[in-house]
XYZ file of C-alpha atoms in Angstrom:
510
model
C 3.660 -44.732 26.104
C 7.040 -46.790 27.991
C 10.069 -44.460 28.545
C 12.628 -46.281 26.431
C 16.002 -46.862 28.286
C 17.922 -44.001 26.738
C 15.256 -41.934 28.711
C 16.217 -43.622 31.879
C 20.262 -43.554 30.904
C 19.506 -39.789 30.485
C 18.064 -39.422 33.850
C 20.561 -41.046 35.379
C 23.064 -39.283 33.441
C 21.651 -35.697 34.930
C 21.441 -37.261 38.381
C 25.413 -37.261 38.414
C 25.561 -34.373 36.055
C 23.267 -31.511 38.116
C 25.696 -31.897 41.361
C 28.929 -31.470 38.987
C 26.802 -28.353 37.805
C 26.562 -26.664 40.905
C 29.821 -27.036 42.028
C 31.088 -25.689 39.149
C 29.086 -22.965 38.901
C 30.726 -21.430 41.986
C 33.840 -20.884 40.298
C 32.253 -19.551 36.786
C 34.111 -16.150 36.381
C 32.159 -12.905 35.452
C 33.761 -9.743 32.933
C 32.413 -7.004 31.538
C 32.884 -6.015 28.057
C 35.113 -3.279 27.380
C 34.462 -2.864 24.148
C 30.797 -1.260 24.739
C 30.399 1.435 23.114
C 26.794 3.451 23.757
C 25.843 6.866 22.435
C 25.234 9.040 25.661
C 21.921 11.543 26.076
C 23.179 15.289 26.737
C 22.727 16.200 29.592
C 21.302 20.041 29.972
C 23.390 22.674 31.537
C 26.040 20.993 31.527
C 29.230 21.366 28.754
C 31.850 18.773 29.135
C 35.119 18.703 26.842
C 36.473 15.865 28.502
C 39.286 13.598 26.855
C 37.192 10.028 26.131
C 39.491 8.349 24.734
C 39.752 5.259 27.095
C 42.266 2.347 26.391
C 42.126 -1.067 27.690
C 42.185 -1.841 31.012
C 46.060 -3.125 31.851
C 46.706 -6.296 33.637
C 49.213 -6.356 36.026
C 52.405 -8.966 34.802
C 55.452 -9.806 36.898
C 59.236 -11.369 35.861
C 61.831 -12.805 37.519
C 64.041 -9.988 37.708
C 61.372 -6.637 38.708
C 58.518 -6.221 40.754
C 54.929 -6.448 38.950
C 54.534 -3.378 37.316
C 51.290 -2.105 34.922
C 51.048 -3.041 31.203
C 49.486 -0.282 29.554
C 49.324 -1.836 26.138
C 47.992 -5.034 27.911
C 44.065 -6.016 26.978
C 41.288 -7.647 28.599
C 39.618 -10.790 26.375
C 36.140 -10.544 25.622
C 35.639 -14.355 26.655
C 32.454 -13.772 29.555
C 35.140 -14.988 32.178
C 37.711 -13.369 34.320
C 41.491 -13.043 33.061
C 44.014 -15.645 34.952
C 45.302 -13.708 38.168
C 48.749 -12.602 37.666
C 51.537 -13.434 40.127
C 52.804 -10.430 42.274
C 56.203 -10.512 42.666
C 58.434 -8.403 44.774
C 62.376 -8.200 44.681
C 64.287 -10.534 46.698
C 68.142 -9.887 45.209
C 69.896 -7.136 45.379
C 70.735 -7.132 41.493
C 66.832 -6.818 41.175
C 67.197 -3.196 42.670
C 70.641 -2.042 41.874
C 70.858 1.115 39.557
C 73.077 0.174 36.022
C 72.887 2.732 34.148
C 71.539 6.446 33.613
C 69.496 7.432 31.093
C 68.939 11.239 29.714
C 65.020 12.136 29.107
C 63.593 15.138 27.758
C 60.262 16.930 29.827
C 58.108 16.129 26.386
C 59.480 12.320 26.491
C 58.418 12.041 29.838
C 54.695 13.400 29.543
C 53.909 11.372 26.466
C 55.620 8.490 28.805
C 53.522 9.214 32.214
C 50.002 8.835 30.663
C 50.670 5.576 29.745
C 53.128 4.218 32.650
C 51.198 6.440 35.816
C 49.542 4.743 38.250
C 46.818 7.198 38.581
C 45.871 7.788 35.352
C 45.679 3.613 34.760
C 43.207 3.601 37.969
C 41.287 6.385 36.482
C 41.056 4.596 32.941
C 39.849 1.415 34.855
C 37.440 3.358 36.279
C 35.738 5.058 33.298
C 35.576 1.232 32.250
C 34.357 0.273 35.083
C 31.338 3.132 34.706
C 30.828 1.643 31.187
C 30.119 -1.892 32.628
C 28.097 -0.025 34.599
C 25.995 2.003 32.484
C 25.869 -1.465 30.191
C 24.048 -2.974 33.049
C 21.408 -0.485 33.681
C 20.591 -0.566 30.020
C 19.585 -4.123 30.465
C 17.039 -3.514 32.509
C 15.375 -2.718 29.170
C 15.597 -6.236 27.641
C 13.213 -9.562 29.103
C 14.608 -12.073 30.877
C 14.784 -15.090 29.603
C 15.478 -18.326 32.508
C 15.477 -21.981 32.455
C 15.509 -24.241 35.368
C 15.517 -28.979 35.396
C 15.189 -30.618 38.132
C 15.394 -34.369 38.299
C 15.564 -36.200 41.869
C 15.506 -40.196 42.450
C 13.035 -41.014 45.382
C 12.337 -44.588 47.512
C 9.223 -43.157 49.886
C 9.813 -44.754 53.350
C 5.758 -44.041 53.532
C 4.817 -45.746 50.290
C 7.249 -48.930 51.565
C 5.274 -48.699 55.172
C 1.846 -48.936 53.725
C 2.858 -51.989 51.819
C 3.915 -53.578 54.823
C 0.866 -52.592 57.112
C -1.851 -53.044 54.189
C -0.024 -56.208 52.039
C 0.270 -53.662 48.986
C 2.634 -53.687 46.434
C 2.712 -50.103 45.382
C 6.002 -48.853 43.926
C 8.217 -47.358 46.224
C 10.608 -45.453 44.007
C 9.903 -42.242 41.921
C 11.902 -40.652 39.522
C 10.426 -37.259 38.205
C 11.578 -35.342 35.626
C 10.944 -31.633 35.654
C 11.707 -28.385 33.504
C 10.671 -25.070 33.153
C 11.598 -22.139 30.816
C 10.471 -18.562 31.647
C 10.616 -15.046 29.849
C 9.588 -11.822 32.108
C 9.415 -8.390 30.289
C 8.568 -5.316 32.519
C 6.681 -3.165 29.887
C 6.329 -0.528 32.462
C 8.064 0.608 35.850
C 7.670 4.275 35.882
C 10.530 5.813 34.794
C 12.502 3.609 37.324
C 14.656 2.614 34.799
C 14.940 5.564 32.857
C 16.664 7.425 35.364
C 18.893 4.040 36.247
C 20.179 5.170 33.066
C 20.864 8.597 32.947
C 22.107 8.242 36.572
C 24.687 5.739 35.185
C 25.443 8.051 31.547
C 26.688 10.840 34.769
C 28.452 8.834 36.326
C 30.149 7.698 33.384
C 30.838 11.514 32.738
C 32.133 11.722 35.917
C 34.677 9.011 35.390
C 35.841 10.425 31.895
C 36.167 14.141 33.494
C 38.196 12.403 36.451
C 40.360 10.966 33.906
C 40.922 14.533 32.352
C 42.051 15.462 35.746
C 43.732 13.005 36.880
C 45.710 13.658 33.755
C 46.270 17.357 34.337
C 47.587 16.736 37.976
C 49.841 14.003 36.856
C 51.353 16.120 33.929
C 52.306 18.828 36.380
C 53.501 16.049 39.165
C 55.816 15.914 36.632
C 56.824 18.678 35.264
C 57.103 19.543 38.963
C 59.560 16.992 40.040
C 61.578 17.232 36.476
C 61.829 21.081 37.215
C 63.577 20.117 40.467
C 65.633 17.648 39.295
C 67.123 20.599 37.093
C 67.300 23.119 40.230
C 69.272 19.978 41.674
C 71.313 19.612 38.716
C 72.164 23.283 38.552
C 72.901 23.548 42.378
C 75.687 20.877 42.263
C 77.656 22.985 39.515
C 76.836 26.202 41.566
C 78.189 24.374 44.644
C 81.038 22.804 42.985
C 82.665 26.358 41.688
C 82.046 26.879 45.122
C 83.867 24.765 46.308
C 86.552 25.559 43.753
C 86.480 28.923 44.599
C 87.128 28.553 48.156
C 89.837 25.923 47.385
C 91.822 28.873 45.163
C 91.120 31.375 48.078
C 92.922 28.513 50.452
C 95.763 28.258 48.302
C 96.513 32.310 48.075
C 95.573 32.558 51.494
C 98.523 29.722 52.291
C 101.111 30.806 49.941
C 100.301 35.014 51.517
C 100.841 32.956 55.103
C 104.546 31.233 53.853
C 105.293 35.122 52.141
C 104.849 36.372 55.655
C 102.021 38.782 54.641
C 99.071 36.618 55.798
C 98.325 34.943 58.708
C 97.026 32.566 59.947
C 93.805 33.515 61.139
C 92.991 34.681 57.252
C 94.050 30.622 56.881
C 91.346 28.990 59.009
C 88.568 31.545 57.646
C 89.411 30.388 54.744
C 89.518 26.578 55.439
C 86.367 27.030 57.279
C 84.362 28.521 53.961
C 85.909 25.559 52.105
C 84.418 23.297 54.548
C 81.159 24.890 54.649
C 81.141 24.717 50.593
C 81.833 20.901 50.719
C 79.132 20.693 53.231
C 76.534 22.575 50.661
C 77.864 20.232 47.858
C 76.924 16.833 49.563
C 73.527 18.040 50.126
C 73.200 18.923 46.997
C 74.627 15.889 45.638
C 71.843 13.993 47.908
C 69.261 16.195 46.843
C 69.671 15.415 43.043
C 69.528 11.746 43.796
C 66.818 11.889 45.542
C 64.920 14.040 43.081
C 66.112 11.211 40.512
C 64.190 8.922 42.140
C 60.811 10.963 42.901
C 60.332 11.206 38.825
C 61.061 7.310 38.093
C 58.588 6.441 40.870
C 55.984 8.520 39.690
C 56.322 7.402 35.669
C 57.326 3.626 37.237
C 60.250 3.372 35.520
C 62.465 0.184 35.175
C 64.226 0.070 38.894
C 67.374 -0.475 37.661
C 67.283 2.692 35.578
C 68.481 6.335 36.581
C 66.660 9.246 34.800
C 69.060 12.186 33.728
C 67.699 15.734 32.914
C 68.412 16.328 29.460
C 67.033 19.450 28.849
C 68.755 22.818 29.946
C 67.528 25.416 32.092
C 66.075 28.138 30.391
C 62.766 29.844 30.615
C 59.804 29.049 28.817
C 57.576 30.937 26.321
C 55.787 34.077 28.421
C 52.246 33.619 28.896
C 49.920 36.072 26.109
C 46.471 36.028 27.495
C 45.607 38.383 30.202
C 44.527 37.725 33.456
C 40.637 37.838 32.948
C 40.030 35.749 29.973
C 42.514 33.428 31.661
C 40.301 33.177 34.243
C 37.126 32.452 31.806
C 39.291 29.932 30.302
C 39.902 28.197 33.420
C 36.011 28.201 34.658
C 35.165 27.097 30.987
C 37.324 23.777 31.030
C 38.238 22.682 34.784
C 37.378 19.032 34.781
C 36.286 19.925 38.209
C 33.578 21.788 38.096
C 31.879 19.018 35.114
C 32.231 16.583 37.882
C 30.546 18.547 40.410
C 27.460 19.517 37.923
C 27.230 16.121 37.077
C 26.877 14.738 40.550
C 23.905 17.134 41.225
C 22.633 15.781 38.103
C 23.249 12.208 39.618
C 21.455 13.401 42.887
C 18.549 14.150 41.080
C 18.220 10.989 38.790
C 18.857 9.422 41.813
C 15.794 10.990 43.816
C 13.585 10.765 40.754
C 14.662 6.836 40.801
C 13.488 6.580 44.597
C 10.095 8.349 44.120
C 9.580 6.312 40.735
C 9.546 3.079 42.889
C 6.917 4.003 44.826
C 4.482 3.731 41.266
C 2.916 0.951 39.423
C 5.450 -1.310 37.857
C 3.593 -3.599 35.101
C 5.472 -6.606 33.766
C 4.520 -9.885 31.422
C 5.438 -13.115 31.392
C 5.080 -16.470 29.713
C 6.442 -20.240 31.414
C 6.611 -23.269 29.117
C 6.556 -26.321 31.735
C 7.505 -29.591 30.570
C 7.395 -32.891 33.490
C 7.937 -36.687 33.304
C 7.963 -39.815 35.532
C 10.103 -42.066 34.350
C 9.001 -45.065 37.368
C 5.605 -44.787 35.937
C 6.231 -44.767 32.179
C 3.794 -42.307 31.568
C 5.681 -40.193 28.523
C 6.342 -35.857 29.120
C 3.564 -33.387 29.538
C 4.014 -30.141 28.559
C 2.314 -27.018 29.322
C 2.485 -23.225 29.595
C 1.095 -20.305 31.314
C 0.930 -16.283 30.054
C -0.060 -13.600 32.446
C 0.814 -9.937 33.979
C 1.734 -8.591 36.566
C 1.111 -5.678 38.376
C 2.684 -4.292 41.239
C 2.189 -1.265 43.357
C 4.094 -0.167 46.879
C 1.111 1.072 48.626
C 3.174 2.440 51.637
C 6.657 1.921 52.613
C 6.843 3.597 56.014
C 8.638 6.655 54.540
C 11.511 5.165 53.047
C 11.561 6.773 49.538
C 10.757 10.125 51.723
C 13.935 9.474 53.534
C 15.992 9.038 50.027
C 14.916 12.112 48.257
C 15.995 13.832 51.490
C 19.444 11.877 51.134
C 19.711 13.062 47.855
C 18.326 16.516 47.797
C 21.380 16.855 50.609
C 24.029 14.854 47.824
C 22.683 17.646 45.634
C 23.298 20.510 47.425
C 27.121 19.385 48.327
C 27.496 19.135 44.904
C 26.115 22.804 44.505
C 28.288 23.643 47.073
C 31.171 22.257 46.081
C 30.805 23.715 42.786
C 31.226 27.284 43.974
C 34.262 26.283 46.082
C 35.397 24.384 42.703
C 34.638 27.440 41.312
C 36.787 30.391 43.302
C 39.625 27.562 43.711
C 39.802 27.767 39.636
C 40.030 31.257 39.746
C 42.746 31.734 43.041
C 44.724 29.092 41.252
C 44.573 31.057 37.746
C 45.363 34.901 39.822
C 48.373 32.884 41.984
C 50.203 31.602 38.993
C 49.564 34.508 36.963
C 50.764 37.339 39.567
C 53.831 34.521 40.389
C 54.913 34.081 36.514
C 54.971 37.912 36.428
C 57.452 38.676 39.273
C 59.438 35.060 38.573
C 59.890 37.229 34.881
C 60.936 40.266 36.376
C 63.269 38.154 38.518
C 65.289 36.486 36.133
C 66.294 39.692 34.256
C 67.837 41.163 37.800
C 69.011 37.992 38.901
C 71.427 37.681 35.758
C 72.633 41.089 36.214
C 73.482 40.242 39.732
C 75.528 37.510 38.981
C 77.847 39.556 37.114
C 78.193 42.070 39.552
C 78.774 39.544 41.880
C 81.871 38.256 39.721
C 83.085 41.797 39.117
C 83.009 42.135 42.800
C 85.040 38.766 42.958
C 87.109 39.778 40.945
C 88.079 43.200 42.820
C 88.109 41.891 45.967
C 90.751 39.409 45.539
C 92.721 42.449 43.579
C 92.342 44.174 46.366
C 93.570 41.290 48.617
C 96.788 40.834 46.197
C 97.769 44.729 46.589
C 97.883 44.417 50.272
C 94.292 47.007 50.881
C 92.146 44.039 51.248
C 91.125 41.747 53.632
C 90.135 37.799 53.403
C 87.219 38.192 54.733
C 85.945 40.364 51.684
C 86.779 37.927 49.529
C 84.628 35.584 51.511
C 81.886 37.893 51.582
C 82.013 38.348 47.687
C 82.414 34.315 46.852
C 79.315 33.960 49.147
C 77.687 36.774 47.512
C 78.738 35.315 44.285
C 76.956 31.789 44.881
C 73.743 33.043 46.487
C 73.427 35.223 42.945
C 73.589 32.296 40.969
C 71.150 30.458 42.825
C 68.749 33.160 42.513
C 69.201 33.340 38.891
C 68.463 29.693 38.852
C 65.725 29.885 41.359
C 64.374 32.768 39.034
C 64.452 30.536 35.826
C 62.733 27.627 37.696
C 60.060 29.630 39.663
C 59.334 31.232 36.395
C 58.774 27.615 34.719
C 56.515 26.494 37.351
C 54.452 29.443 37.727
C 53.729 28.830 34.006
C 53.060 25.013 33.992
C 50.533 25.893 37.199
C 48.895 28.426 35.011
C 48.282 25.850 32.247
C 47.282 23.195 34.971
C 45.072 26.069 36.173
C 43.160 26.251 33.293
C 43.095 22.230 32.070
C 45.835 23.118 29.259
C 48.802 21.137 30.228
């Protein structure tokens, strides 16, 4: 049968296509799907309440006027190809950077804000996707592979063209073969290789999600950290300032006892002296605060040109109820850290199971369908196939899967390890805050009564100074007695606070 010359326009066609092909196929983009969803195998020993709810990975987008910042409500298209990279920008004018306004934020605004806008917790979501993609690819180890392969190649044999010469021949020089070939493989057997592929990759997925949990729970009290300390900051400046207002009145008396000719003017310079010193305490202050501003926007990534405000006032929380020792159960029973160190022993093992499994029979199947055609010749396509098995078996391997297991058995027992350290951290952390809420509690109740002594003492001192049976330097000592009162009240209230958001981050509740 003749090859009719669409045949041979084909051919030629592929000769120009195939190297258009492989260049091309250098820049074909790969993605995962992050929509998989798979039902996981328990896992024994092991309880995990970690928070698996997983959004879409964000894509990093830029402007003209900020520096790329995260998207969290940005998605990744399920097209099989990698999303356009985005252009990272930073800020080049100084309007890009300047602060325009303040704006006032609650603690609860700014937790439901930091899961979404923290750089952490977006690394750790990308992660558990990540893990799923994963976990997807291990499972396909359980599906046959299906590939295709054409080659087509346009020959003039130098050889064939000598002969002719030497022998007076006329054989045809050129060849143009046609060739194709599509193969299925299924491995019906590998023992247990796969299997444990799988579970090894189901772990580490539940490592990811229990990372996410607490990368969550340190992020939550990074914040309610730095928020509490923006309100210490806050509450220092208007302790500092009626400070400084204090001394300034002292100054004045202290002047106007100098010009009555009952003061003099030593009492004036201790006087200007504590004002000075007060001034000095309210810059700090005043530096401290904006810096403090600035640690929580950088750790939610707020706009740059923003300035976050405490809105909410000081005042102490709600006293924790539970005692000490089922706090402590409750902290062993949910720390994200100790799931993730069960499940890496459980990794270990899958891990070492995987190696040994290698070192079986793996039996596998296959059928080719081969199709070929000359078009020089004109002698039509053949076609043909071939079915078989295969089976394979490592013999000996010089001691290499030995060597893993041993690798492994020593990942296991870190994680074993680790665990018990995981284990008395949980409870130190639970017994620090706990005994620390208690005396912060204790401390607030003096340090209030203190601060009105401390004003009553004010108070009489500068009486006392009037009548002429005082001195300036006791009312001095009672203004500075005065201001270190109110800071402990404050410091009370605060260290109180934090000693019961690191109880709640102690046991995985914040």
């Amino acid at each position: 049968m003749r090859i009719s010359s669409s045949w041979l326009t084909f051919g030629a066609s592929l000769s120009l296509l195939i190297p258009a092909w492989t260049a091309n196929a250098q820049e074909l983009p790969i993605a995962f799907n992050p929509d998989f969803n798979l039902e996981l195998n328990p896992v024994s020993e092991v309880v995990l309440e970690p928070d698996t709810t997983v959004v879409k990975p964000p894509v990093v987008i830029s402007s003209s006027t900020e520096p790329a910042r995260i998207d969290p409500n940005a998605t990744v298209t399920n097209s099989g190809k990698l999303d356009p990279a985005q252009t990272l920008v930073v800020p080049t004018t100084p309007s890009q950077v300047k602060l325009e306004r303040s704006n006032p934020v609650t603690l609860e605004e700014l937790l439901n804000l930091v899961e979404k806008n923290n750089s952490d917790v977006i690394q750790a979501r990308i992660a558990v996707e990540r893990a799923r993609a994963v976990l997807q690819e291990s499972e396909a180890g359980r599906s046959p592979t299906v590939s295709g392969s054409l080659q087509y190649s346009y020959n003039d044999s130098a050889q064939t063209r000598l002969s002719n010469n030497n022998n007076n021949l006329s054989n045809n020089t050129i060849s143009n073969p046609l060739s194709g070939t599509l193969g299925i493989n299924y491995n019906i057997f590998d023992s247990g290789v796969n299997d444990n592929s799988i579970r090894a990759s189901e772990n580490n997925l539940r490592i990811a999600e229990s990372e996410l949990s607490r990368a969550k729970q340190a992020v939550r009290l990074s914040i309610v950290t730095a928020y509490y300390n923006l309100q210490n900051t806050d509450e220092t400046i208007r302790i500092r300032l009626k400070a400084v207002e204090n001394s300034q009145k002292s100054l004045e008396d202290t002047k106007s006892r100098e010009r009555a000719g009952v003061g003099t003017k030593f009492d004036v310079l201790q006087s200007e002296v504590q004002l000075a010193n007060a001034k000095q305490e309210l810059l700090n202050a005043e530096a401290a605060q904006l810096v403090a501003r600035r640690e929580l926007a950088r750790q939610i990534n707020y706009p740059a040109t923003l300035e976050i405000t405490a809105a909410d006032k000081i005042a102490p929380v709600s006293e924790w109820k539970l005692p000490i020792e089922e706090t402590i159960l409750l902290a062993v029973r949910n720390r994200a850290e100790l799931d993730i160190r069960k499940l890496e022993r459980e990794v270990a093992r899958d891990r070492a199971s995987t190696a040994l499994a290698r070192l079986g029979p793996q039996v596998s199947v296959f059928a080719n369908f081969n199709t070929a055609s000359e078009f020089s010749s004109g002698g039509g396509i053949g076609t043909g196939y071939q079915l078989g098995a295969r089976l394979d078996w490592s013999l000996y391997d010089g001691g290499r899967a030995s060597a893993q297991v041993n690798q492994f058995k020593a990942d296991q027992a870190l994680a074993e390890v680790r665990f018990e350290q995981a284990a008395r951290q949980a409870r130190y952390d639970v017994e620090e805050a706990y005994i620390n809420q208690r005396s912060r509690f204790q401390q607030i109740e003096t340090a209030a009564i203190a601060v009105k002594q401390a004003e009553e003492a004010l108070r009489l001192a500068r009486l006392r100074l009037d009548a002429g049976v005082g001195t300036q330097l006791e009312v001095i000592t009672a203004e500075s007695d005065l201001t270190r009162a109110d800071v402990n009240r404050v410091q009370a209230i605060i260290g109180y606070n934090q000693s019961r958001a690191n109880l709640e981050r102690a046991v995985s509740g914040l």
